[in-house]
Coordinates of C-alpha atoms and ligand atoms in Angstrom, one line a residue:
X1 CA 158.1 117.9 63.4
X2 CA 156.9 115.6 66.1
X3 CA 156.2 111.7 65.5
X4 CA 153.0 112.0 67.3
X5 CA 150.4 110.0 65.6
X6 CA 146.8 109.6 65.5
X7 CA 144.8 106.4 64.5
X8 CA 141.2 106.0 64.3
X9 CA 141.7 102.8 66.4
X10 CA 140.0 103.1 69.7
X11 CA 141.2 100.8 72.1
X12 CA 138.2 97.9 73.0
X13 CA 136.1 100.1 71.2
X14 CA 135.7 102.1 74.5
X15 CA 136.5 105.8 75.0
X16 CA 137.8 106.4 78.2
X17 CA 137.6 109.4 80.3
X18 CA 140.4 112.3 80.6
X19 CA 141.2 113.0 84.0
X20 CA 143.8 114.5 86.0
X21 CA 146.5 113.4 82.8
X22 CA 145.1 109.8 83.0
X23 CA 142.1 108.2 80.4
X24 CA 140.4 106.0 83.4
X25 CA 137.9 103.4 82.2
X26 CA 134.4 104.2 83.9
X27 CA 131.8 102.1 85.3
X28 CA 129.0 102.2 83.0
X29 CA 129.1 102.8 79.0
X30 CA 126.7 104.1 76.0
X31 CA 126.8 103.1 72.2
X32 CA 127.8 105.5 69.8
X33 CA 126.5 105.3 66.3
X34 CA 127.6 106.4 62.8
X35 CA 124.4 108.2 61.6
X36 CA 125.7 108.1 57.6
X37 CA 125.3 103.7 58.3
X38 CA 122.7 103.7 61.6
X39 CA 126.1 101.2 62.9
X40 CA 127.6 101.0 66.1
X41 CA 131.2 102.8 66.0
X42 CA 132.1 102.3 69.2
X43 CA 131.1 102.9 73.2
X44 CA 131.7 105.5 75.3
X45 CA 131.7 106.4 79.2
X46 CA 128.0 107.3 80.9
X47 CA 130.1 109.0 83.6
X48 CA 128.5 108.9 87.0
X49 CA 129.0 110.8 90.4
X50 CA 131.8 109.5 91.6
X51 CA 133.5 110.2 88.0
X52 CA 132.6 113.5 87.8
X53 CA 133.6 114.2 91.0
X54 CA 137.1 113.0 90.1
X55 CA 137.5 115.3 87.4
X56 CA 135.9 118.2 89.3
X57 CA 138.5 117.4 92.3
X58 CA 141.6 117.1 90.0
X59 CA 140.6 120.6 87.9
X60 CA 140.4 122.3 92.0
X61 CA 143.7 120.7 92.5
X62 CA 145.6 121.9 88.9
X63 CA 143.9 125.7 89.5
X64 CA 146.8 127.1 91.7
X65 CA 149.6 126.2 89.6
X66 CA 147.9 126.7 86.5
X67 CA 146.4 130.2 87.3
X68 CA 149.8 131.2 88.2
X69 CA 151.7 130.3 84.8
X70 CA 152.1 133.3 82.8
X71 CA 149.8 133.5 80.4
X72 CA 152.6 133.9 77.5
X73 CA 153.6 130.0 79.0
X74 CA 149.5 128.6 78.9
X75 CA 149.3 130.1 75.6
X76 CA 152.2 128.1 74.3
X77 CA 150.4 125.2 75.1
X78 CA 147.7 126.3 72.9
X79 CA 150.1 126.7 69.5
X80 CA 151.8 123.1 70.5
X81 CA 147.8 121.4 71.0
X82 CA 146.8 123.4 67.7
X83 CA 150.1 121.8 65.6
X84 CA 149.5 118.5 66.8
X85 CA 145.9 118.7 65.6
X86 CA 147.2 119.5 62.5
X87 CA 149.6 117.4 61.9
X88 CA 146.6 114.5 62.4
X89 CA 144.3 116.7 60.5
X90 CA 142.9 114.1 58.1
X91 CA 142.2 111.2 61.9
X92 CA 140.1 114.6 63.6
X93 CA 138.5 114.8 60.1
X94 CA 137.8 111.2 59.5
X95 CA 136.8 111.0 62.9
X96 CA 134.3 114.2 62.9
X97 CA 132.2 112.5 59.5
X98 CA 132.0 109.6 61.0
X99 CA 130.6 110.2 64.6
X100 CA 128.4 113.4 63.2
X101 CA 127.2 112.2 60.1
X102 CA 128.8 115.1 58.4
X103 CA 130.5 115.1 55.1
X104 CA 133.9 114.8 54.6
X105 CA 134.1 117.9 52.5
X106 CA 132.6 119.9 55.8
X107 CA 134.5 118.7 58.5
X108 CA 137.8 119.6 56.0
X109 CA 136.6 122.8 55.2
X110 CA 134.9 124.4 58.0
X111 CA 134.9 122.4 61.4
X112 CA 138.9 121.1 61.6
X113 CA 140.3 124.5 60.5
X114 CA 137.9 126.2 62.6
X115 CA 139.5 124.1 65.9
X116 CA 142.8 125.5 64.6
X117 CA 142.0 128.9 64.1
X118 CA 140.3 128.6 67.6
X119 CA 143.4 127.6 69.1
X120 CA 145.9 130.1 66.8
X121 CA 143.5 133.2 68.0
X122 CA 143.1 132.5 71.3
X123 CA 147.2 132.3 71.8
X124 CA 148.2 134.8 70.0
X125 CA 145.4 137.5 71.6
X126 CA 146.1 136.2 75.5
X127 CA 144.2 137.1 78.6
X128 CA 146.9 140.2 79.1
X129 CA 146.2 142.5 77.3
X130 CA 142.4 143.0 78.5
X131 CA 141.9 146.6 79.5
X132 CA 141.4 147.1 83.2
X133 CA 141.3 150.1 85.3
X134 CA 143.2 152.6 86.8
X135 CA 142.0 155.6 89.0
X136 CA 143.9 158.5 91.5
X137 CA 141.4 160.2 93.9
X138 CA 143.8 161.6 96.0
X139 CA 147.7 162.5 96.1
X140 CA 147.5 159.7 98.9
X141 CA 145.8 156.8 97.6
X142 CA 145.2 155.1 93.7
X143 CA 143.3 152.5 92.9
X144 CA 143.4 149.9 89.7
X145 CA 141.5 146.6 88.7
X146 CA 143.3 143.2 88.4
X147 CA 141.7 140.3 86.2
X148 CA 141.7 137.0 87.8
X149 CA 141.0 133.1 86.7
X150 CA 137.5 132.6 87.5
X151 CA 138.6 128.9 89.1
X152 CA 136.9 125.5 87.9
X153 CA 134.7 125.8 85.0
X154 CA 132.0 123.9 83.3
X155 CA 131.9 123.4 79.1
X156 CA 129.0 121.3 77.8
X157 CA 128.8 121.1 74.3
X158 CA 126.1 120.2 71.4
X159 CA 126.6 117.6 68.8
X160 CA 126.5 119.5 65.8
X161 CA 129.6 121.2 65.0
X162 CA 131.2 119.1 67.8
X163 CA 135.1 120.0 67.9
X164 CA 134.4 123.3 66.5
X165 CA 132.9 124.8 68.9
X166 CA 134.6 122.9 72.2
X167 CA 137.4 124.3 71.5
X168 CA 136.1 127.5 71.2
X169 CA 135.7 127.4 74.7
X170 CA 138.5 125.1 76.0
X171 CA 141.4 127.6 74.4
X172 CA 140.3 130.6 75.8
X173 CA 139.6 128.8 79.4
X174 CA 142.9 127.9 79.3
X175 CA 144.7 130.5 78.1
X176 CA 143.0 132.9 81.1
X177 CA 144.3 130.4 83.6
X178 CA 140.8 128.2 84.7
X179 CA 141.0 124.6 84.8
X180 CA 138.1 122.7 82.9
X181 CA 135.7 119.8 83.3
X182 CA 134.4 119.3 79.8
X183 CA 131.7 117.2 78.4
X184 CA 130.9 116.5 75.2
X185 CA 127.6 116.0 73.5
X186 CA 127.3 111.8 73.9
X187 CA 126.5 111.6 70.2
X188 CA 130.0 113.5 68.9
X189 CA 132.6 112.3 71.5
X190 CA 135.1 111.1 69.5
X191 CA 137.1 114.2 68.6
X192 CA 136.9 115.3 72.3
X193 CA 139.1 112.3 73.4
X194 CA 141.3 112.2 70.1
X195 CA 141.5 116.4 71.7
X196 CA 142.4 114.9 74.9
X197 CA 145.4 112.5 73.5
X198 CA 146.5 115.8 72.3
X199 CA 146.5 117.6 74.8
X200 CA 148.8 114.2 76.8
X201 CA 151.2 114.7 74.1
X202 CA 151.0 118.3 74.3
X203 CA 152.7 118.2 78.2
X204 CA 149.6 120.2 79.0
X205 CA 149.9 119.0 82.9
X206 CA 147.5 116.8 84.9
X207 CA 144.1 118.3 85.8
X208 CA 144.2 121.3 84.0
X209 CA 141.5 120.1 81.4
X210 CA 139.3 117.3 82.5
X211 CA 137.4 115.4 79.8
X212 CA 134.5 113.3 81.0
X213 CA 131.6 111.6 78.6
X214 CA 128.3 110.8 79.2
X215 CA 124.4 112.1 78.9
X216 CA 123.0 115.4 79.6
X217 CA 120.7 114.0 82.6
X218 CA 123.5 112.1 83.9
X219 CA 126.9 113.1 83.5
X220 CA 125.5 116.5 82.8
X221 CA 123.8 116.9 85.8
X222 CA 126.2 115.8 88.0
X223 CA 128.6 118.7 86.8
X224 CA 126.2 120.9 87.1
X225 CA 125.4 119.8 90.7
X226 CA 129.2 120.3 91.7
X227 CA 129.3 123.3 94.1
X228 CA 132.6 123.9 92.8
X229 CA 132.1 124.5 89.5
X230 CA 132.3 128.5 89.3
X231 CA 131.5 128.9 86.1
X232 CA 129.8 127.4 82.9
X233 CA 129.6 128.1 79.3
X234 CA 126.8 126.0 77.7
X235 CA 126.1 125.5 74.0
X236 CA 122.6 123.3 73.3
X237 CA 118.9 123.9 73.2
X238 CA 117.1 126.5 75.3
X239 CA 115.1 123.9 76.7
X240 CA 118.3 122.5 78.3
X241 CA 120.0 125.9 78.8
X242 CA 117.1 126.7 81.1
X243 CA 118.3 123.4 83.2
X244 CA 121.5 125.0 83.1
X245 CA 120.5 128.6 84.6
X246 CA 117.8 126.6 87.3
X247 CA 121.2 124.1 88.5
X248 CA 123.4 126.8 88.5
X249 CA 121.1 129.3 90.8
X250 CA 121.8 128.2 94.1
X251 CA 125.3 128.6 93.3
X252 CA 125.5 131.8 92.2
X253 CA 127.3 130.9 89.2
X254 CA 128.7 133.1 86.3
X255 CA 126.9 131.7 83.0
X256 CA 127.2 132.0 79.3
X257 CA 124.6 130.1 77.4
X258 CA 124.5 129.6 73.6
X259 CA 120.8 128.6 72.7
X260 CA 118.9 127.9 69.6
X261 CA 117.8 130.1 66.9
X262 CA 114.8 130.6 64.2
X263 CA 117.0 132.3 62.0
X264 CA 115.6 135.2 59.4
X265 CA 116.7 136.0 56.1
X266 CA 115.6 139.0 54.6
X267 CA 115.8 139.7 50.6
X268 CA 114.7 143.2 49.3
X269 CA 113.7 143.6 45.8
X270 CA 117.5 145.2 45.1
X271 CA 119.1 142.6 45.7
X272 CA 122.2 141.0 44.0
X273 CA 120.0 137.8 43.1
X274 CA 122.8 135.5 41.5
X275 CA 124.7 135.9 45.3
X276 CA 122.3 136.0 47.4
X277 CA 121.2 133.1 46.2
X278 CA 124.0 131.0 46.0
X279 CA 124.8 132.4 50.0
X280 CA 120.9 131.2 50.9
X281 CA 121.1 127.8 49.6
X282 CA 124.3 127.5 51.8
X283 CA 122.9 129.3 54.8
X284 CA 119.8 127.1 54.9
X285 CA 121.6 123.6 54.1
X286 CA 125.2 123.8 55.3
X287 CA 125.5 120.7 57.6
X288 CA 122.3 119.4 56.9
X289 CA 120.8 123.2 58.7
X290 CA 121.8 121.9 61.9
X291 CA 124.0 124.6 62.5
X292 CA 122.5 126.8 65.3
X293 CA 123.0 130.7 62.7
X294 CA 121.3 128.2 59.4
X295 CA 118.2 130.9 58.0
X296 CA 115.3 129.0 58.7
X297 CA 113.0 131.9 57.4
X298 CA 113.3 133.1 54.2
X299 CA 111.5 136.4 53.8
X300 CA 111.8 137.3 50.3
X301 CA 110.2 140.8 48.8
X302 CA 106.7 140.4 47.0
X303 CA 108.3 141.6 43.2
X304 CA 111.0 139.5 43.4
X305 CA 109.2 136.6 45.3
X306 CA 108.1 134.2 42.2
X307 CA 111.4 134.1 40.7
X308 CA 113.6 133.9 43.6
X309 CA 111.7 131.0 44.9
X310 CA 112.4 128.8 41.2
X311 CA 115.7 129.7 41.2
X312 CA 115.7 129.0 44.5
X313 CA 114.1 125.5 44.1
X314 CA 116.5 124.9 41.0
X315 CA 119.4 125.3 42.9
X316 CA 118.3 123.2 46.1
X317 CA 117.3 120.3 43.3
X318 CA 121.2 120.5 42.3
X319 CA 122.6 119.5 45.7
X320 CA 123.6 116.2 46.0
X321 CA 122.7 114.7 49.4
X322 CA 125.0 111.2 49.6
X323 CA 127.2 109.0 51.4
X324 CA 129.7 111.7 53.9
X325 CA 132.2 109.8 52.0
X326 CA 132.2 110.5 48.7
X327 CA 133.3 113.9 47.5
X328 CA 130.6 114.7 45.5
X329 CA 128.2 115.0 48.5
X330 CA 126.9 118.4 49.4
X331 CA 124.6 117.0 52.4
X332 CA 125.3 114.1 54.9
X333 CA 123.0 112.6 57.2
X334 CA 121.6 114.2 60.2
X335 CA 122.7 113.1 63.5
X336 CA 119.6 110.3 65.0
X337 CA 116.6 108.8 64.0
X338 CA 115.2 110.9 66.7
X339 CA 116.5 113.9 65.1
X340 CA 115.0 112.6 61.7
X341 CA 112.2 111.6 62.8
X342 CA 111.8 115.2 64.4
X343 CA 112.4 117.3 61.2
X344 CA 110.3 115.0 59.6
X345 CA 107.6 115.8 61.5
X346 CA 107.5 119.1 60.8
X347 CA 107.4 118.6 57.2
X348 CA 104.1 116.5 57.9
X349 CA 102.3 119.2 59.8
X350 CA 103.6 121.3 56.6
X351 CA 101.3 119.5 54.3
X352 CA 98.8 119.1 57.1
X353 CA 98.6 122.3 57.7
X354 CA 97.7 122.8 53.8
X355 CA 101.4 124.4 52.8
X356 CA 103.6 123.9 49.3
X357 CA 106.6 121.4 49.7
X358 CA 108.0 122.4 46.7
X359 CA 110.7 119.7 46.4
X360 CA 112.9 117.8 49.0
X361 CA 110.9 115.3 52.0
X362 CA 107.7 113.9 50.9
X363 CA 108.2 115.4 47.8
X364 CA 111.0 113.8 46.1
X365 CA 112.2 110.4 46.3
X366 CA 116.1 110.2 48.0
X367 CA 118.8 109.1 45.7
X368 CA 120.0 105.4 45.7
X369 CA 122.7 104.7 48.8
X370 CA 125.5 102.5 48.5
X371 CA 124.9 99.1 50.6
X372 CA 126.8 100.6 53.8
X373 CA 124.3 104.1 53.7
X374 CA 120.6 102.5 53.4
X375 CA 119.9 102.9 57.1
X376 CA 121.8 106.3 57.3
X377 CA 119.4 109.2 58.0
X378 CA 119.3 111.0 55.1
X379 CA 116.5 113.8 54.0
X380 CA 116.6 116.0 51.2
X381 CA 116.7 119.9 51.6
X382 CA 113.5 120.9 51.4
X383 CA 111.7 124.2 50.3
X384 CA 108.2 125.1 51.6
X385 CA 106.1 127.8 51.2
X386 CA 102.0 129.1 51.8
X387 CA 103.2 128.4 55.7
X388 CA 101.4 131.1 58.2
X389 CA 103.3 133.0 60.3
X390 CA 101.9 131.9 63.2
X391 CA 102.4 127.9 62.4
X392 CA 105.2 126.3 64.2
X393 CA 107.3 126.0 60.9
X394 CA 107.6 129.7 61.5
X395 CA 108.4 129.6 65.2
X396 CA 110.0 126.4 66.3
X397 CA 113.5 125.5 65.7
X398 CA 113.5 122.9 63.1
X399 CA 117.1 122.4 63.0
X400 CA 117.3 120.7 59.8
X401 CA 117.3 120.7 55.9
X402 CA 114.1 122.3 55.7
X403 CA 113.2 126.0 55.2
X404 CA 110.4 127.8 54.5
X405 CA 109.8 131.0 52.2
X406 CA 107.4 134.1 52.6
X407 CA 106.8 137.2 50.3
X408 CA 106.2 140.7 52.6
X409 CA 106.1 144.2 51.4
X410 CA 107.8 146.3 53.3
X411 CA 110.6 147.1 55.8
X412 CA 108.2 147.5 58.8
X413 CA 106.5 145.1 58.3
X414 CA 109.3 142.2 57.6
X415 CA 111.0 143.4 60.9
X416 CA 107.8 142.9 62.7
X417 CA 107.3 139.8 61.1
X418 CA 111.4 138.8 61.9
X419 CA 111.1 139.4 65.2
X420 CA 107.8 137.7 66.2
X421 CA 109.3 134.7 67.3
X422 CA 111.5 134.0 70.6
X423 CA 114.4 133.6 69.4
X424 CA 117.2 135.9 68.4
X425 CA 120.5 134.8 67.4
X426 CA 121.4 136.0 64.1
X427 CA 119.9 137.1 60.5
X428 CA 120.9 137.6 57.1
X429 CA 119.6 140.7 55.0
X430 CA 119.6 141.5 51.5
X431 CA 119.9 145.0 49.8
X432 CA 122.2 147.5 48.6
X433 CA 119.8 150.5 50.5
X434 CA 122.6 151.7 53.1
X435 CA 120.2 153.3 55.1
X436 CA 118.0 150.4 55.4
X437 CA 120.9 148.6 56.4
X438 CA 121.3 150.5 59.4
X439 CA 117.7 150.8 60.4
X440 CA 117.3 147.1 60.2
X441 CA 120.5 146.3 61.7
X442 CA 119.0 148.7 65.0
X443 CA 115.4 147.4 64.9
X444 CA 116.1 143.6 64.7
X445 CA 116.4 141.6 67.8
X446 CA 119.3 139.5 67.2
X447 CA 123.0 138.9 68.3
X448 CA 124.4 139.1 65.2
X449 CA 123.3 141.1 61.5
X450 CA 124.6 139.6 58.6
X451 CA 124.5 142.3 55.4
X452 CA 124.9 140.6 52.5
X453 CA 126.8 137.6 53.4
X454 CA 126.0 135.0 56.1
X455 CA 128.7 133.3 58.9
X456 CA 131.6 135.7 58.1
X457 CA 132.7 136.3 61.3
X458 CA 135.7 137.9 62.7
X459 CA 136.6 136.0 66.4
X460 CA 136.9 138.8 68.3
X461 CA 133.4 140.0 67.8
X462 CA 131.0 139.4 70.4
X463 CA 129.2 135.9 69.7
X464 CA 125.7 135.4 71.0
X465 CA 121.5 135.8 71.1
X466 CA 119.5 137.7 72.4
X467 CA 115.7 136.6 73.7
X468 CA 115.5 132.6 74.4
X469 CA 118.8 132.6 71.8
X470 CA 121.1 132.7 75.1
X471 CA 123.1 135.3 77.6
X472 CA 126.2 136.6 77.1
X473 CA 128.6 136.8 74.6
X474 CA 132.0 135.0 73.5
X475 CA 134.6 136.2 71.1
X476 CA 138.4 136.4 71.7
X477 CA 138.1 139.7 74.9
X478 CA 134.3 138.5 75.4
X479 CA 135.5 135.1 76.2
X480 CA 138.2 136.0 78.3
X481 CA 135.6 138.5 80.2
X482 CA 134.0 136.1 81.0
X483 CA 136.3 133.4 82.5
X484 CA 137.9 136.1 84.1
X485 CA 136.8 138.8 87.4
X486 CA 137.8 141.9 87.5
X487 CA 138.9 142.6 91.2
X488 CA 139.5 146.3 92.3
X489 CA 142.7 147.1 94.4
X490 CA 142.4 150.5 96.7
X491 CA 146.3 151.6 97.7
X492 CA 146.1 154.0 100.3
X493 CA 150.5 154.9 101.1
X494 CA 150.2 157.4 103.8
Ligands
NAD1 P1 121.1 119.7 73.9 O1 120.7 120.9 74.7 O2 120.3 118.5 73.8 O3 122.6 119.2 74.4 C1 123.7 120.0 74.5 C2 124.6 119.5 75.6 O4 123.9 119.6 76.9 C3 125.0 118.0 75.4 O5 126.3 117.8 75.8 C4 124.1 117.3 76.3 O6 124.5 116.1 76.8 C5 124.0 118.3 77.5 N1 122.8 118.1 78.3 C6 121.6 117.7 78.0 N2 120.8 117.7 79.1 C7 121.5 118.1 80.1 C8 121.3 118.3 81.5 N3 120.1 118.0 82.0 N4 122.3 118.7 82.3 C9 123.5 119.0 81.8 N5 123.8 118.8 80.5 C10 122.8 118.4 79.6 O7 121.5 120.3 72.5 P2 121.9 119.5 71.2 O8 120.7 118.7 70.7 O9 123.2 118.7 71.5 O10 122.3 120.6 70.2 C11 121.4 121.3 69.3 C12 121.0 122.6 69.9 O11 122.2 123.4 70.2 C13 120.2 123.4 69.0 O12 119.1 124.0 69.7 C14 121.1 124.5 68.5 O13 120.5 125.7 68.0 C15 122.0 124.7 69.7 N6 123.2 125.3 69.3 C16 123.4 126.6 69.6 C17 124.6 127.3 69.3 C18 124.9 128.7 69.6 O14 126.0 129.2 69.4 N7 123.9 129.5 70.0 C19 125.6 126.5 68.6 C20 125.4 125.2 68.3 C21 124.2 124.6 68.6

């Protein structure tokens, strides 16, 4: 056991950048808040040009050496960062509530073990054993495919299951041998540079993986205008994924984008009601719904419509939306006013538009906060229903507690219905008709089917969307695909 210990103390309140081994001060800094208390936690870097070039500079310098350990070796480094995390689980859970507004209950359950697991897999599959080729046209000559590093690459991340899902990118990047610039969303830093201390104390050596802070339009932008940046993987919003693909153009660069969703799910009249329901209500509220695969649509089958919806509503009333804090908290608070005031105003044009809040925002009043909470940014889940298809409820990603319900009648017509929007990153369905199953699972236009269940996921299944939901796929091989080239070798010996 190492004596390697995390605080929650940040030193002058001021998160410093990682780069090339060394957290360096920057020149100009941005307030983070705790969105549970609306307070000041601390600040953190607004990295500039010069800044990012630093960290672009020392990841070009690290690649030689570092695409040259044996992968066996990087992947070593991954076990040592993952039990170091965990031996300071409860500081990278602390830390996660605080910055993201998430309960403590989530961040212990689901994001911190997550980061683990992400670690764990990634060693233990490494970059080697990815299938390449091998072909003998002639007695005289063979040829075979080698996989190579793809050199410095980008990882911008979102702010809603912050550690969670940087790391899914940072382990495999650094098990295939690239060296990173990474930048965090500026409203869920904190995790990042607790990662970063980590990785120091880890031995991981200078320059491999570069953490730098700061906005999307700044710090952002400058990464994205590096010409040496060969690759990026992006998770946010289309809307900035699109800035992502238009930088990246002129330099040609290899791009995985994870965007948002307007997520379906789908309950025929055959259904296990008791599970299903108890798997919606988490699949619609789990972290407040701002997780990108949270059903936004609930399609439910015209028999079974009336008393899915009151149970439905009974079992949303019975969540307990509190203080992240307190144990007994099933929803925290979302992460801005910005973002509250956003979700909000889709349950406005709800009851503008003439549609049923059934309980939740507007509806119902929110519970008492202690002192510390009364300016957090709280909303209860809320249930709507009578919402056209073609209101933006129904197309826009709301990204929040709030979900609305429609009855349909048949198979045909709920796929149509499903897919008339433009996303496509996952949905849930609901029967025990196998053959249904299968023609759903074919005629819906989304990265990923859930049957029954909702956010089981093995890692090395391909991860992604389809449609404005994004381009390419991760998962344990996928990932490594794509930090990786395949490069064919002709030997011609006489
Ligand atoms: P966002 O697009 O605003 O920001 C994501 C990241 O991009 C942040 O680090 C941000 O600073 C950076 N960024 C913003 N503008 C930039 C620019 N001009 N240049 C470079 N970087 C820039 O997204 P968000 O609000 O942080 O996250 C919520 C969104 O993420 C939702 O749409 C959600 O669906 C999506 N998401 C998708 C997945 C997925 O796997 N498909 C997972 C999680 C979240």
């Amino acid at each position: 056991m190492s004596s390697f210990k995390l605080d929650l103390i940040i030193p002058n309140n001021k998160l410093t950048n990682y780069i090339n081994g060394k957290f360096s001060p920057a020149d100009n800094y941005i307030d983070s808040e705790n969105p549970a208390t609306a307070q000041n936690i601390f600040q953190l870097p607004d990295s500039n040009k010069t800044e990012v070039l630093a960290a672009v500079e020392s990841a070009k310098t690290a690649f030689l050496s570092w695409s040259r350990t044996p992968p066996a070796k990087r992947c070593k480094y991954l076990l040592k960062i993952a039990d170091l995390i965990e031996e300071n689980f409860e500081i990278f859970v602390q830390a996660e509530s605080q910055d993201q507004g998430k309960t403590l209950t989530t961040a212990r359950t689901i994001d911190i073990p997550r980061v683990l697991l992400n670690f764990r897999a990634f060693a233990v599959t490494t970059p080697d054993k990815l299938e390449t080729s091998f072909h003998q046209p002639e007695t005289n000559s063979i040829n075979y495919s080698l996989r190579s590093p793809r050199g410095v690459v980008a990882l911008i991340s979102p702010w809603n299951l912050p550690l969670y899902l940087l790391s899914f990118k940072i382990a495999p990047v650094l098990a295939a041998g690239c060296t990173i610039v990474a930048k965090p969303s500026e409203m869920t830093s904190w995790t990042a540079w607790l990662l970063a201390r980590v990785m120091e104390a880890a031995g991981l050596p200078p320059g491999v993986c570069n953490i730098v802070f700061g906005r999307g339009p700044t710090t952002g932008m400058e990464i994205l205008r590096n010409p040496c940046v060969s690759a990026v993987s992006f998770t946010g919003s289309t809307a900035t994924g699109e800035i992502v693909a238009r930088e990246s153009a002129p330099f040609h660069r290899k791009l995985s984008l994870e965007l948002g969703g307007k997520n379906a799910g789908i309950i025929f009249n055959d259904v296990n009601m008791e599970k299903c329901l108890l798997i919606m209500l988490r699949s619609s509220y789990a972290n407040q719904g701002e997780v990108c695969l949270c059903t936004s649509r609930i399609y439910v089958q015209e028999d079974v419509f009336d008393s899915f919806v009151s149970k439905f509503v009974d079992c949303v009333k019975n969540l307990v939306i509190g203080p992240p804090d307190d144990p007994n908290s099933s929803l925290g608070a979302l992460i801005s006013q910005q973002h509250w005031n956003k979700v909000a105003g889709y349950v406005e044009l709800a009851k503008k538009e003439g549609a049923n809040i059934l309980c939740g925002h507007t509806k119902d009043p929110l519970p008492e906060m202690p002192e510390k909470n009364r300016k957090g940014y709280f909303m209860l889940p809320t249930v709507i229903t009578k919402v056209t298809d073609d209101s933006r409820l129904m197309k826009e990603e709301i990204f929040g507690p709030v979900v609305c319900i429609s009855s349909f009648k048949t198979e045909d017509e709920v796929i149509a219905r499903a897919n008339n929007v433009k996303y496509g990153l996952c949905a849930s369905i609901w029967t025990e008709n196998v053959g249904r199953v299968h023609r759903m699972a074919r005629d819906l236009d989304v990265g990923t089917v859930w049957v029954n269940c909702w956010l089981v996921r093995a890692l090395n299944m391909p991860f992604g969307g389809v449609k404005d939901s994004g381009v390419g796929r991760e998962g344990l091989n996928h990932s490594y695909e794509f930090f990786t080239d395949e490069k064919t070798v002709c030997i011609q010996h006489d």
